[in-house]
XYZ file of C-alpha atoms in Angstrom:
107
model
C 3.483 3.919 16.628
C 1.678 7.120 15.798
C 0.313 7.776 12.443
C 2.558 10.816 11.931
C 5.693 8.347 12.302
C 4.191 5.970 9.759
C 3.525 8.859 7.385
C 7.033 10.172 7.633
C 8.482 6.519 6.955
C 6.259 6.077 3.991
C 7.005 9.628 2.636
C 10.852 8.761 2.963
C 10.411 5.446 1.032
C 8.371 7.393 -1.727
C 11.003 9.993 -1.993
C 13.621 7.173 -2.557
C 14.601 5.271 -5.705
C 11.333 3.271 -6.239
C 9.736 1.551 -9.183
C 6.340 0.016 -10.020
C 5.453 -3.422 -11.156
C 1.758 -4.388 -11.561
C 0.478 -8.018 -11.228
C -2.877 -9.609 -11.659
C -4.330 -12.718 -9.919
C -6.036 -14.756 -12.671
C -8.729 -17.100 -11.245
C -9.600 -20.393 -13.049
C -11.760 -23.093 -11.991
C -8.786 -25.130 -10.900
C -6.378 -22.382 -9.505
C -5.178 -18.899 -9.152
C -2.092 -17.696 -11.020
C -0.214 -14.465 -10.450
C 0.809 -12.842 -13.697
C 3.130 -9.962 -14.309
C 1.409 -7.200 -16.379
C 3.667 -5.414 -18.920
C 2.785 -1.739 -18.639
C 5.512 -0.293 -20.799
C 4.440 1.986 -23.643
C 7.326 0.654 -25.748
C 7.646 3.816 -27.766
C 10.996 5.515 -27.745
C 13.891 4.920 -25.223
C 12.045 5.644 -22.076
C 9.112 3.845 -20.426
C 6.864 6.861 -19.724
C 3.806 4.712 -18.797
C 5.821 3.327 -15.695
C 6.724 6.821 -14.667
C 3.355 8.332 -14.946
C 1.668 5.359 -13.096
C 4.377 5.685 -10.288
C 3.868 9.428 -9.999
C 0.087 8.868 -9.761
C 0.276 6.121 -7.379
C 2.631 7.982 -5.080
C 0.375 11.140 -5.212
C -2.655 8.892 -4.287
C -0.772 7.472 -1.283
C 0.404 10.805 0.020
C -3.119 12.352 -0.390
C -4.648 9.485 1.531
C -2.008 9.741 4.349
C -2.969 13.338 4.738
C -6.470 12.427 5.613
C -5.409 10.519 8.906
C -5.033 12.238 12.128
C -1.420 12.179 12.896
C -1.852 11.977 16.616
C -3.821 8.614 16.230
C -2.029 5.258 16.939
C -1.778 2.723 14.166
C -4.069 -0.089 15.352
C -3.868 -3.717 15.051
C -5.851 -5.409 12.365
C -7.016 -7.975 14.740
C -8.733 -5.207 16.832
C -10.389 -3.561 14.007
C -13.662 -1.627 14.735
C -16.160 0.324 12.588
C -13.906 3.283 12.156
C -13.890 4.689 8.519
C -10.765 6.637 8.532
C -8.049 4.608 10.538
C -4.638 2.919 9.888
C -4.261 -0.717 10.800
C -1.027 -2.921 10.856
C -1.389 -6.595 9.875
C -0.883 -8.686 13.001
C -2.811 -11.999 12.063
C -1.052 -15.404 11.793
C -1.849 -16.365 8.223
C -3.328 -14.989 5.155
C -5.705 -16.840 2.896
C -5.102 -16.416 -0.824
C -8.963 -16.966 -1.344
C -9.511 -13.724 0.416
C -7.688 -11.789 -2.337
C -8.732 -11.413 -5.941
C -7.917 -8.498 -8.089
C -4.771 -6.357 -8.811
C -1.850 -5.822 -6.567
C 0.504 -2.943 -6.888
C 4.027 -3.547 -5.499
C 6.290 -0.658 -4.836
């Protein structure tokens, strides 16, 4: 798949009816817990915090996609090299939770 194709698909998704939910992974000595973070501003009838975060997030994604060469191929992660500006797709058999600590943004 070419970067241009992926960019078009992501932009179609971002133009659709999407929302934003924020989760954090909390690490203790014994375990890791995934917790939902309430980001609502809780003032008035509308949740403006979610709207502004979603707009900011989609703008960041679109701006980042614009930095990739549209004629490049999206490469397999297992064949990753030292390139600094490339898109990869996940093709590994398993994912280890211990590799990930931080915040996850799910759209």
